[in-house]
Every structure is written in structure tokens, then in C-alpha cells.
mmCIF file of C-alpha atoms and ligand atoms in Angstrom:
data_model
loop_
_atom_site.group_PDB
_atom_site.id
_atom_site.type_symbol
_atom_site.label_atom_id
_atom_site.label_comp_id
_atom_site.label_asym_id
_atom_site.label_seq_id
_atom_site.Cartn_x
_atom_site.Cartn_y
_atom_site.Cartn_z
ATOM 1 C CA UNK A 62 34.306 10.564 19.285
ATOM 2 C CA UNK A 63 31.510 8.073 19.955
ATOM 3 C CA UNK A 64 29.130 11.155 21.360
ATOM 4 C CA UNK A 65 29.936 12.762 17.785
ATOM 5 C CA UNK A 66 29.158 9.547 16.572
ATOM 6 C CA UNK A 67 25.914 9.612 18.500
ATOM 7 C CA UNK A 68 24.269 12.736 17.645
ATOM 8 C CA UNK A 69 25.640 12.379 13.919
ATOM 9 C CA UNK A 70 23.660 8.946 13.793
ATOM 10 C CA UNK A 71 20.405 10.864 15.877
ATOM 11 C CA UNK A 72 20.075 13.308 13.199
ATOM 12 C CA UNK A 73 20.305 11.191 10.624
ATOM 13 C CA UNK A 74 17.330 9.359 12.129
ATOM 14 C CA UNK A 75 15.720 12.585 12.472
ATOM 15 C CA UNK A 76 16.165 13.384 9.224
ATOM 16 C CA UNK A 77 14.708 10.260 8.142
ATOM 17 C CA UNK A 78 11.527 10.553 10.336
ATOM 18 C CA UNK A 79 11.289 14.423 8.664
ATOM 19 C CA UNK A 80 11.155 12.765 5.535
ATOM 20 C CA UNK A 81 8.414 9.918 6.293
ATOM 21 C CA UNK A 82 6.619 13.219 7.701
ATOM 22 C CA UNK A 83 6.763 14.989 4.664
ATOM 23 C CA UNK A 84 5.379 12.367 2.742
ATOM 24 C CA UNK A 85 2.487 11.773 4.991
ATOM 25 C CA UNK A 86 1.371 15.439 4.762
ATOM 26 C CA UNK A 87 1.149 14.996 0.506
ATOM 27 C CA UNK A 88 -1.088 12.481 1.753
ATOM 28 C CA UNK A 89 -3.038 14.336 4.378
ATOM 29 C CA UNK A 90 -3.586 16.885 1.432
ATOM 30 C CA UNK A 91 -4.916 14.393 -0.864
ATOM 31 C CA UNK A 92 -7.124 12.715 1.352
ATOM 32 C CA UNK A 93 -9.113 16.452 1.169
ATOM 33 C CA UNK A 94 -9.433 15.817 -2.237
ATOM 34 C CA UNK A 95 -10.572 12.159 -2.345
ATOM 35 C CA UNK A 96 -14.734 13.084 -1.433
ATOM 36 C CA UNK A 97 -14.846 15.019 -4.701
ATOM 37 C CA UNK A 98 -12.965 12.457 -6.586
ATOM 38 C CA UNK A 99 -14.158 8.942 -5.789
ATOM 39 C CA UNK A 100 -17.887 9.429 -6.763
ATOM 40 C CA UNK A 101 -20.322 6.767 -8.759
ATOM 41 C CA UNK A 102 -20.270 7.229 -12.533
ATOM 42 C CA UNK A 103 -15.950 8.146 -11.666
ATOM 43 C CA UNK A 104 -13.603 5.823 -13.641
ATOM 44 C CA UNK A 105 -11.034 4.388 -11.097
ATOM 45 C CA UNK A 106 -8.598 4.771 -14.237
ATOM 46 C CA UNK A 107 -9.028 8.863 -13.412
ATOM 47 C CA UNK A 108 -8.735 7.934 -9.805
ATOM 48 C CA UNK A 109 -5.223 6.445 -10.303
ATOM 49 C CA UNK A 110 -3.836 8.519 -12.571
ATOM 50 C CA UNK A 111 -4.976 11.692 -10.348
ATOM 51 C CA UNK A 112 -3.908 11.243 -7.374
ATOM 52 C CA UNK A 113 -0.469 9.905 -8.521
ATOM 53 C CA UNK A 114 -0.199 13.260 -10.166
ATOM 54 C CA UNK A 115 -1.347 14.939 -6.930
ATOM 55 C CA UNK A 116 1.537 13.005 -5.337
ATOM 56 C CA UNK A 117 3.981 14.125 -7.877
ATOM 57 C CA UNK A 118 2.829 17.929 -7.577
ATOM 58 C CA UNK A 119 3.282 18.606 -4.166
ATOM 59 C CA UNK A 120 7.208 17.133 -4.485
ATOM 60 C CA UNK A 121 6.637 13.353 -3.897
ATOM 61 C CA UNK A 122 6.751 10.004 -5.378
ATOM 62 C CA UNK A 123 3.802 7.330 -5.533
ATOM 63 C CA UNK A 124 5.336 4.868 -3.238
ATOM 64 C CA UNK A 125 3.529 2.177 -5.153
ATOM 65 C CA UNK A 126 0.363 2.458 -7.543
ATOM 66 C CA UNK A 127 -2.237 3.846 -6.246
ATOM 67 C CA UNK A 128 -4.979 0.896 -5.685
ATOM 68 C CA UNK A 129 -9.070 0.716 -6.080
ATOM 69 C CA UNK A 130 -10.481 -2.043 -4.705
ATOM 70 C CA UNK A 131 -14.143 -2.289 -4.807
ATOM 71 C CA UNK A 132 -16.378 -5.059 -3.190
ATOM 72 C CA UNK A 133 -15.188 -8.464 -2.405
ATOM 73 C CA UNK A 134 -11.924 -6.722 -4.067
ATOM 74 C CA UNK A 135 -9.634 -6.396 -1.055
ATOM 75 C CA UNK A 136 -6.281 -5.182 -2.258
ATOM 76 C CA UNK A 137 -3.618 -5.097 -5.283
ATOM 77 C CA UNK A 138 -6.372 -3.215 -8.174
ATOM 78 C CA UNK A 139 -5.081 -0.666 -9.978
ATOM 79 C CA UNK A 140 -6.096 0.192 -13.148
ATOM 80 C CA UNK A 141 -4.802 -1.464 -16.492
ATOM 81 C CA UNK A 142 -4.250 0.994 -19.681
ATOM 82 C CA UNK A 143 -7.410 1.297 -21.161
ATOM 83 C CA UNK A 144 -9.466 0.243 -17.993
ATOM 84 C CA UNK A 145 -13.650 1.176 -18.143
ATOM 85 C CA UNK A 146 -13.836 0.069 -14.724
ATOM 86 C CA UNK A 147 -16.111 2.365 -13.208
ATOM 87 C CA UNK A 148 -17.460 3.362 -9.914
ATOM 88 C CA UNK A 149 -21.164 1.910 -9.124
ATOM 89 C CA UNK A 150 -23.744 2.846 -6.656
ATOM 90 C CA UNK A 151 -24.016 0.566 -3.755
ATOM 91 C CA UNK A 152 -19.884 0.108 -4.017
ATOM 92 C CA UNK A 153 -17.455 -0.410 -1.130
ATOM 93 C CA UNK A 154 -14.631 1.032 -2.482
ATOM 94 C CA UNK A 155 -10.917 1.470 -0.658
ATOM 95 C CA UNK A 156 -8.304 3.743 -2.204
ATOM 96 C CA UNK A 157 -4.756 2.903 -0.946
ATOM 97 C CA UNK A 158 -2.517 5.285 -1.881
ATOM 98 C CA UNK A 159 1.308 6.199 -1.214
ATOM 99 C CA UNK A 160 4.232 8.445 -1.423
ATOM 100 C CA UNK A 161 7.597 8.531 -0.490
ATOM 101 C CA UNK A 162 10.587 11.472 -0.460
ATOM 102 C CA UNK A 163 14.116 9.559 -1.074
ATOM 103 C CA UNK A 164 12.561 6.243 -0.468
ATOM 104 C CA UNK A 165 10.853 7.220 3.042
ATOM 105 C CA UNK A 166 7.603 6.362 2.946
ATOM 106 C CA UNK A 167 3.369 7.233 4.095
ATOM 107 C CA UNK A 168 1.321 4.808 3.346
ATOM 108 C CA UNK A 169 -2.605 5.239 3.387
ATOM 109 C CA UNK A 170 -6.184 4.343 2.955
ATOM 110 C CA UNK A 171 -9.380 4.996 2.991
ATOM 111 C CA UNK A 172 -12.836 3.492 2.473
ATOM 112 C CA UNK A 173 -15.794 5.276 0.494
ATOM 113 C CA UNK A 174 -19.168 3.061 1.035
ATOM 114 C CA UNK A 175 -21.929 3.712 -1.357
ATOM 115 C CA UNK A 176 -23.836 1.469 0.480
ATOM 116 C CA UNK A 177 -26.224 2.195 2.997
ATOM 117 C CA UNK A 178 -26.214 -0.492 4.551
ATOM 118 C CA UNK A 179 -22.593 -1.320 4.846
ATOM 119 C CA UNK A 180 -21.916 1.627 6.766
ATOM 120 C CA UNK A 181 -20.985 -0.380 10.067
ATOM 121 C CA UNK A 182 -18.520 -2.125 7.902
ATOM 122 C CA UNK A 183 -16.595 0.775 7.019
ATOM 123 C CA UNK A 184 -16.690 1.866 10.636
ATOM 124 C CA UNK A 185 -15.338 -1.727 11.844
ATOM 125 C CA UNK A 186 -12.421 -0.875 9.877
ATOM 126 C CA UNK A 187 -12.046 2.431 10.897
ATOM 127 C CA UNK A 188 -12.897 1.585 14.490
ATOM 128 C CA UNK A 189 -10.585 -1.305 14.618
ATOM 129 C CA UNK A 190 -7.397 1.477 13.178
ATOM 130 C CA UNK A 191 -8.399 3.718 15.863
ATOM 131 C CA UNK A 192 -8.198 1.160 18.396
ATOM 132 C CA UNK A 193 -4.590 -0.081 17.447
ATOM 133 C CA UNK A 194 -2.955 3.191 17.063
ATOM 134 C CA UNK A 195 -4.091 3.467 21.066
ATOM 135 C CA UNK A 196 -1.968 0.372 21.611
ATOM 136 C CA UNK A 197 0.863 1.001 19.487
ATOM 137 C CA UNK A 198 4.076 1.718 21.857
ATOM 138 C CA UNK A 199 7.591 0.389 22.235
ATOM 139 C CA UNK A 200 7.668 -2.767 24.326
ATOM 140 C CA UNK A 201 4.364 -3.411 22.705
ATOM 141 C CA UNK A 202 3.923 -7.043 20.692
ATOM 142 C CA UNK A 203 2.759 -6.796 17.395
ATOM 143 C CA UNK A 204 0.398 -9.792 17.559
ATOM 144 C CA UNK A 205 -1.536 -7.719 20.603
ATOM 145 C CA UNK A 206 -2.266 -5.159 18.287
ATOM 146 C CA UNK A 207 -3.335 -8.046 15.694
ATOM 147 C CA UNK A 208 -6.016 -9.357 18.807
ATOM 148 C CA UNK A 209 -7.201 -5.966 19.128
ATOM 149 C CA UNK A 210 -8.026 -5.432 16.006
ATOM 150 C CA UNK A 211 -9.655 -9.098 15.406
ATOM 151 C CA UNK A 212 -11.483 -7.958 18.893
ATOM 152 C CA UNK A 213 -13.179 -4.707 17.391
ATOM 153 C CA UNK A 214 -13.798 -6.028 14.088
ATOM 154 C CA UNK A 215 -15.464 -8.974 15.532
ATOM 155 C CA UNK A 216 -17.939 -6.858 17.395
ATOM 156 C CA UNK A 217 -19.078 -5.398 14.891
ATOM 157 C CA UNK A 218 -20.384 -8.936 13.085
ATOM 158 C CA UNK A 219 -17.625 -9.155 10.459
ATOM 159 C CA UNK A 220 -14.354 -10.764 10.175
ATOM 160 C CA UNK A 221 -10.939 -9.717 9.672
ATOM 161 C CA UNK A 222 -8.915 -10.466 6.521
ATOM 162 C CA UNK A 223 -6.603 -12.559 7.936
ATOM 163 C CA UNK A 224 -4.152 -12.767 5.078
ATOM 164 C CA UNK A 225 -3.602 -8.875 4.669
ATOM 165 C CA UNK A 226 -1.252 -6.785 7.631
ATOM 166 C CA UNK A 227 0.086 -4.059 8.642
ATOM 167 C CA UNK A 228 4.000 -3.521 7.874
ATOM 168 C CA UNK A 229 6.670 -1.582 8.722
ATOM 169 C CA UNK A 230 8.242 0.479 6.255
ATOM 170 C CA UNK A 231 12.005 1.379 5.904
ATOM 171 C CA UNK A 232 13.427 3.213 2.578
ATOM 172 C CA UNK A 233 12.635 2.251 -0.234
ATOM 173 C CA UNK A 234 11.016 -0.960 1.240
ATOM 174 C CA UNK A 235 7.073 -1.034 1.555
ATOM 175 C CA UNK A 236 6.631 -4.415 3.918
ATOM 176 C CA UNK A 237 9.409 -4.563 6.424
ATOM 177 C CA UNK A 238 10.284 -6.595 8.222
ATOM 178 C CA UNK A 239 7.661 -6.534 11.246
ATOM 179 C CA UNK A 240 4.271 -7.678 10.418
ATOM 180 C CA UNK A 241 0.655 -6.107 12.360
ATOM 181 C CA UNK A 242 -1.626 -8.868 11.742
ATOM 182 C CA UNK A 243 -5.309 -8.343 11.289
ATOM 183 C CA UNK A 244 -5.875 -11.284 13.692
ATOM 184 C CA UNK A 245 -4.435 -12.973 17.254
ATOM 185 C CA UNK A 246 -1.394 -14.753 16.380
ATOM 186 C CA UNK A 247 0.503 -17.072 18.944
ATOM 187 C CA UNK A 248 3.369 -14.954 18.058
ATOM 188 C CA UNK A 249 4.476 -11.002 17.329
ATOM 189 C CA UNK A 250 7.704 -8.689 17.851
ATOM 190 C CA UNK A 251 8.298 -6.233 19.904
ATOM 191 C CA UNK A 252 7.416 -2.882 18.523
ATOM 192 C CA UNK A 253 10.311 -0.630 18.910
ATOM 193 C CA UNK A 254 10.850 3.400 18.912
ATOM 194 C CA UNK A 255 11.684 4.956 15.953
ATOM 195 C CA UNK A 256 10.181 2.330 13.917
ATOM 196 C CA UNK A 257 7.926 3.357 11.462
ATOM 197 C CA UNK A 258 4.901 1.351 10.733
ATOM 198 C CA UNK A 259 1.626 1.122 8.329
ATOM 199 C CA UNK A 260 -1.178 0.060 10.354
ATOM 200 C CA UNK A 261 -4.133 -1.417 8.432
ATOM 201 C CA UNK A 262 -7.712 -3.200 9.359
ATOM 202 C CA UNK A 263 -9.530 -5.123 7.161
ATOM 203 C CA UNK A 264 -13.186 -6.087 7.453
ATOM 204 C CA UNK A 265 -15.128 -8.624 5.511
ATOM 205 C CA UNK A 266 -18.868 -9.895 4.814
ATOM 206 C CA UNK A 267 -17.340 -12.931 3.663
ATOM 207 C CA UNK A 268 -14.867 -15.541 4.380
ATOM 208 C CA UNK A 269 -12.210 -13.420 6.080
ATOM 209 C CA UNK A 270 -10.017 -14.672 3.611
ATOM 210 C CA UNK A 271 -8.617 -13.659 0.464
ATOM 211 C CA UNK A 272 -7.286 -15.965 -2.863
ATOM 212 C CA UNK A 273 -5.652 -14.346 -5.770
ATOM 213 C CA UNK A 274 -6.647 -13.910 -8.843
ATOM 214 C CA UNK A 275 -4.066 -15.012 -12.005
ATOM 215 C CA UNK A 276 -3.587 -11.537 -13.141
ATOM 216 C CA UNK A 277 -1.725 -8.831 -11.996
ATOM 217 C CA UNK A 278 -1.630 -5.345 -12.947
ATOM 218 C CA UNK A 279 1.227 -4.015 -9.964
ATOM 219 C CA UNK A 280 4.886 -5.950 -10.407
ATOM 220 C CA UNK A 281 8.164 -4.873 -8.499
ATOM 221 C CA UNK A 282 11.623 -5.876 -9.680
ATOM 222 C CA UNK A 283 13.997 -8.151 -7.138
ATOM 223 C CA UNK A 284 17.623 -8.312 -7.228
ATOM 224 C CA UNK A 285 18.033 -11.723 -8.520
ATOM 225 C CA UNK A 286 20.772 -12.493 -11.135
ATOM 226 C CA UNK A 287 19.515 -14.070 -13.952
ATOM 227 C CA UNK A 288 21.103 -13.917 -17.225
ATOM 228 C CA UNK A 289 17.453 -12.081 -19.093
ATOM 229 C CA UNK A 290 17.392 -12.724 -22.966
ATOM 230 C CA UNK A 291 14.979 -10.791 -24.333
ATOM 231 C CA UNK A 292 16.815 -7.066 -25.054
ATOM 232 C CA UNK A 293 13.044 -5.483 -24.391
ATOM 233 C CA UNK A 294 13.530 -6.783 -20.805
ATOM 234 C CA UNK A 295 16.744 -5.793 -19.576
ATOM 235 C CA UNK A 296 15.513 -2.319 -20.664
ATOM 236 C CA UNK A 297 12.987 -2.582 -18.220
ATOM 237 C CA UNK A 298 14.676 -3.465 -15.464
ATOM 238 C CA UNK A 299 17.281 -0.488 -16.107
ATOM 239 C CA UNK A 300 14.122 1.689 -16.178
ATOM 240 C CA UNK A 301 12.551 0.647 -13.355
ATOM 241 C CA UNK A 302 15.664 0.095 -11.191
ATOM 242 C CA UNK A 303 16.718 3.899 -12.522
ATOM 243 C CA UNK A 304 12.984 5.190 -11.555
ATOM 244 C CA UNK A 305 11.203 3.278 -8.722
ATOM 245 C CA UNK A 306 13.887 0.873 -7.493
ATOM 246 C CA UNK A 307 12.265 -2.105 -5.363
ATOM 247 C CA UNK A 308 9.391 -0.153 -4.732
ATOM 248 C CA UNK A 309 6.149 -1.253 -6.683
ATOM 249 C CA UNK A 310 4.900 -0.128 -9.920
ATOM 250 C CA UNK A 311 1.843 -0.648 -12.518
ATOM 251 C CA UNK A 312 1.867 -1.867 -15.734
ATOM 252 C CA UNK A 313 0.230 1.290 -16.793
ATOM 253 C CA UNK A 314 3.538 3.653 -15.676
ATOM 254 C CA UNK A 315 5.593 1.418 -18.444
ATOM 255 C CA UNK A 316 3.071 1.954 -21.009
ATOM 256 C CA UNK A 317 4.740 5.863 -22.137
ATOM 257 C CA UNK A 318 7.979 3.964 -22.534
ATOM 258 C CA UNK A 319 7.270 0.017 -24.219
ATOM 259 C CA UNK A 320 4.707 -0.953 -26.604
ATOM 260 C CA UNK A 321 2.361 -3.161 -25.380
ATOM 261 C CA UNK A 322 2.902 -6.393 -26.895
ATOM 262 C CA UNK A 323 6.350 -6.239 -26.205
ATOM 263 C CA UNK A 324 6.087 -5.203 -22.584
ATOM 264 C CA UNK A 325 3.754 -8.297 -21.803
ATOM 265 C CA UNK A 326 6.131 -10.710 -23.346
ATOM 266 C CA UNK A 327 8.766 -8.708 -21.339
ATOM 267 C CA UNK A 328 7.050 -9.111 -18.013
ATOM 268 C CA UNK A 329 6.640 -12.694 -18.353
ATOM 269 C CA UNK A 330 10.435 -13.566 -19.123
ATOM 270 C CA UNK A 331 11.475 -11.658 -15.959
ATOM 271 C CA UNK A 332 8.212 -13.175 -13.995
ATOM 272 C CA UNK A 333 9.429 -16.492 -15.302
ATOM 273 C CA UNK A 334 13.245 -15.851 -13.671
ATOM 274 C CA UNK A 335 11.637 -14.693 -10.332
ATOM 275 C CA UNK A 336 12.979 -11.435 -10.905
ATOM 276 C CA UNK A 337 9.492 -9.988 -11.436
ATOM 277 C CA UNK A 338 7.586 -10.087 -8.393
ATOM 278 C CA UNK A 339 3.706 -9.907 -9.028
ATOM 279 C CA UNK A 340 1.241 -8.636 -7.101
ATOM 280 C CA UNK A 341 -1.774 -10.622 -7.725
ATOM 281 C CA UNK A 342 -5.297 -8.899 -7.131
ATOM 282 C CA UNK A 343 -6.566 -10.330 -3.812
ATOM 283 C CA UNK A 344 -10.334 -10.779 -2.979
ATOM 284 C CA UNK A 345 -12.337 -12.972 -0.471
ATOM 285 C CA UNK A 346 -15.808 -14.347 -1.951
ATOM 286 C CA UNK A 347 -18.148 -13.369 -4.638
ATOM 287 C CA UNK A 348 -20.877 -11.368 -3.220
ATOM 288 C CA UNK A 349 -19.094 -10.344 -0.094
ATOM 289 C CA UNK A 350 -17.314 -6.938 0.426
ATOM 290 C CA UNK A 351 -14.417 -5.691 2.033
ATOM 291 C CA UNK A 352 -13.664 -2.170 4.022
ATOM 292 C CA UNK A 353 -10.089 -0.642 4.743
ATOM 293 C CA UNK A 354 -8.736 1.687 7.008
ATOM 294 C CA UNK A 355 -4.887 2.294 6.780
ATOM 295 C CA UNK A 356 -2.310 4.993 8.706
ATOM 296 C CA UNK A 357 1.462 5.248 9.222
ATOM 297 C CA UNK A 358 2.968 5.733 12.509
ATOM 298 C CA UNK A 359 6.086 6.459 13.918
ATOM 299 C CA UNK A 360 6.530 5.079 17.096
ATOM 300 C CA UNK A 361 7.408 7.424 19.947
ATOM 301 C CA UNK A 362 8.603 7.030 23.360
ATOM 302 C CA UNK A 363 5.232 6.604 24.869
ATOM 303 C CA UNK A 364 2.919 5.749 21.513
ATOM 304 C CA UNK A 365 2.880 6.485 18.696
ATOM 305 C CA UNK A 366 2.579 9.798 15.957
ATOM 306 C CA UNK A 367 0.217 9.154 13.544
ATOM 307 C CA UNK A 368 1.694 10.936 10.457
ATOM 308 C CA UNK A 369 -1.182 10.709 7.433
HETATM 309 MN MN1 MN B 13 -1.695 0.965 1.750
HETATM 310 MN MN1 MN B 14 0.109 -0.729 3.571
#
């Protein structure tokens, strides 16, 4: 009875895995599509709202928003209903996308530099991704891959974002558990098979580190029980509990369903109770500018599958 209970348990996890898989392919199919898309004189607006309908299309959910972060901008942009914001030559611009099938999710970026100049930046980032998927393996810490990665980036003359990791993902969750760090940290956990982890590198001009700004524009709800007074709100927690559960959304997906006014006085009750959780635009320095580079993994028995 405990063999059945075994191999029913080891196809469940199998199934699970297919699922992560599945989503990561959406994204490998997107990703084709990104060179023609993310262009100077290209609203990030468009950007947004095309490849979360490129998601949708090909039998997927957005996992979370998808996010443009351009410049010093290092993560948490999407666009606001109504946004102008528009692509410029000479922009370092990182699109961060997701998708998920039943709450298993690929996670993804990539960096588009308009900037001659900044082209080592971009590969830093990419360099530094490449580098840590090599190490990635059970038994392996996770602050090792966080040196490696602070290592690489480093050589190149920039630093790493030291507030922004990697994360492992589990349904329906987007940061796990399990943290890759960006730099060398004293301390790590084991990386384990099975597990299923986004990797990202981060590399700056600036400060290495990023503040947030007061607004937000991407929200998830947590389960916290708080009576909620206003009607307008409890409607949106039924919506987005019913639709995207405690996975991330944008302002701009509630827009088809709640007047604006309303919804802003909405958002602030349940960001008042602590059952809003707000995603607050992260950048380092004015002037500076930021590169990303961003795969999910499952971890194998000798490494790891890289699966966007
Ligand atoms: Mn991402
Ligand atoms: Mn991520």
C-alpha cells in the first residue's frame, strides 16, 4: 500500500512539473514575438496588454502582470489605464512576464537595450543567468549561486541589485519559500530536486540598490480576516480571489469590472487592513539603469532543466 502510495504521489509530482512545462513553452513562444514588439516609439501599455493576451491564447494565465521597467526602473512597472508611457531610444528596458496552468508557474525575462553603449550591461545580466543555471543542483546552497552571480556581474564593472532574487515557485505562489540572492550571503538553503525555481540577475550603473516609489500599479490579495466596510471592496476581493487567487494582479485587469473612483477608494480600505498587498515600483538612482535576465528551472538529479 505505501508503493501505491509512492508512485500515486510520483505522478502527481510529475504532473505538476508537466504543468510548470507547459507554461514555460507559452513563454518560449512569446519570447519570439518580443523583438517585433518592444521597439522605440511602442507604448509599454500595448506591450502589457499583448502579451497577456498572447498568454491567454495559447491556454494560459498571466501569472502576474506583465512588467516594463525601463532605466533606473528595476522591477514592479506595469502599465496604469490610460498610460502614454512610451518606449525611447537609448532605453534599457526589461519585460518580465508570466504564466501559469492551474497555478503552476514560468516565470521570465528579458532585457532589450537601446543603448549602445550599455550593451555589456545587458550581457552582465545575461552572463551572470547563464552562469547560475551551471551551478544549480540538489545539494547545492542557494547563497553560492547568489556569489556567483555577484562574481560575474562584478566583472563586468556593475553591481548587482541586491534587494531583488530569485524565488522558488510552488502553485499558485510566485516567491516561495527559497530565496537566490543576487549577492554572497553568509547564509542559503539547500537546493533540492524537484524544486522549481525562478532564477534572476540584476545589473546596475548605479547604487546596486533599489527604494520604492509610493505608488503601485500591481496589488495581490492576502488571507487576512478583516471585517472590510466598504460593499465596493468585498466585491473585489470575491473577484480576485474567484479569478487570480494570491497570485498578483494590475490595477488595469479591475478596470472592465469597477469604476475608477470607486476602485481606488476600494484599494486603499483593503491596503489599509493589510489585506492588500502592494507592490511598489522599485528603482535604484536617477540616471542609472538596470538590466534583467530571468529563467525557471526545475531542478533535476544532476542540474537543472531550464524550462522558458
Ligand atoms: Mn519575473
Ligand atoms: Mn521572478
Amino acid at each position: 500500500m505505501s508503493d501505491d502510495k509512492h508512485e500515486e504521489t510520483s505522478r502527481d509530482t510529475l504532473e505538476i512539473l508537466e504543468k510548470h512545462r507547459e507554461a514555460g513553452k507559452v513563454l518560449q513562444e512569446i519570447k519570439q514575438l518580443l523583438g517585433d514588439l518592444v521597439k522605440p516609439g511602442v507604448r509599454c501599455i500595448d506591450i502589457c496588454e499583448k502579451v497577456e493576451a498572447a498568454i491567454i491564447e495559447r491556454g494560459a494565465r498571466p501569472a502576474f502582470p506583465c512588467n516594463i521597467s525601463i532605466n533606473n526602473v528595476a522591477a514592479h512597472y506595469t502599465s496604469p489605464v490610460g498610460d502614454t508611457l512610451t518606449i525611447k531610444d537609448g532605453d534599457v528596458v526589461k519585460v518580465d512576464f508570466g504564466a501559469h496552468i492551474d497555478g503552476y508557474i514560468a516565470d521570465t525575462a528579458v532585457t532589450f537595450c537601446f543603448n549602445p553603449d550599455l550593451l555589456s550591461l545587458k550581457e552582465a545580466a545575461d552572463e551572470a543567468l547563464k552562469s547560475a543555471l551551471k551551478l544549480i543542483a540538489p545539494g547545492v546552497e542557494t547563497n553560492t549561486v547568489g556569489g556567483e552571480i555577484e562574481k560575474i556581474i562584478k566583472e563586468y564593472g556593475f553591481r548587482p541589485v541586491r534587494e531583488l532574487s530569485g524565488h522558488l515557485l510552488s502553485q499558485y505562489v510566485l516567491h516561495g519559500g527559497k530565496v537566490i540572492p543576487n549577492i554572497s550571503l553568509p547564509h542559503g538553503a539547500k537546493i533540492e530536486e524537484g524544486e522549481v525555481y525562478a532564477v534572476e540577475t540584476f545589473a546596475s550603473t548605479g547604487s546596486g540598490s533599489v527604494s520604492e516609489a509610493p505608488y503601485a500599479y500591481i496589488f495581490s490579495i492576502q488571507p487576512v480576516l478583516a471585517p472590510i466596510r466598504l460593499r465596493e471592496a468585498r466585491r473585489i476581493v470575491r473577484f480576485v480571489e474567484g479569478e487570480y487567487k494570491t497570485l498578483p494582479f494590475a490595477e488595469r485587469w479591475l478596470a472592465k469590472q469597477f469604476s475608477r473612483g470607486r476602485l481606488r477608494l476600494a484599494l486603499r480600505e483593503l491596503a489599509s487592513k493589510g489585506i492588500l498587498r502592494q507592490y511598489k515600483v522599485l528603482s535604484d538612482r536617477k540616471g542609472s539603469y538596470v538590466a534583467q535576465a530571468e529563467e525557471t528551472v526545475i531542478v533535476s538529479d544532476d542540474g537543472c532543466e531550464v524550462i522558458t
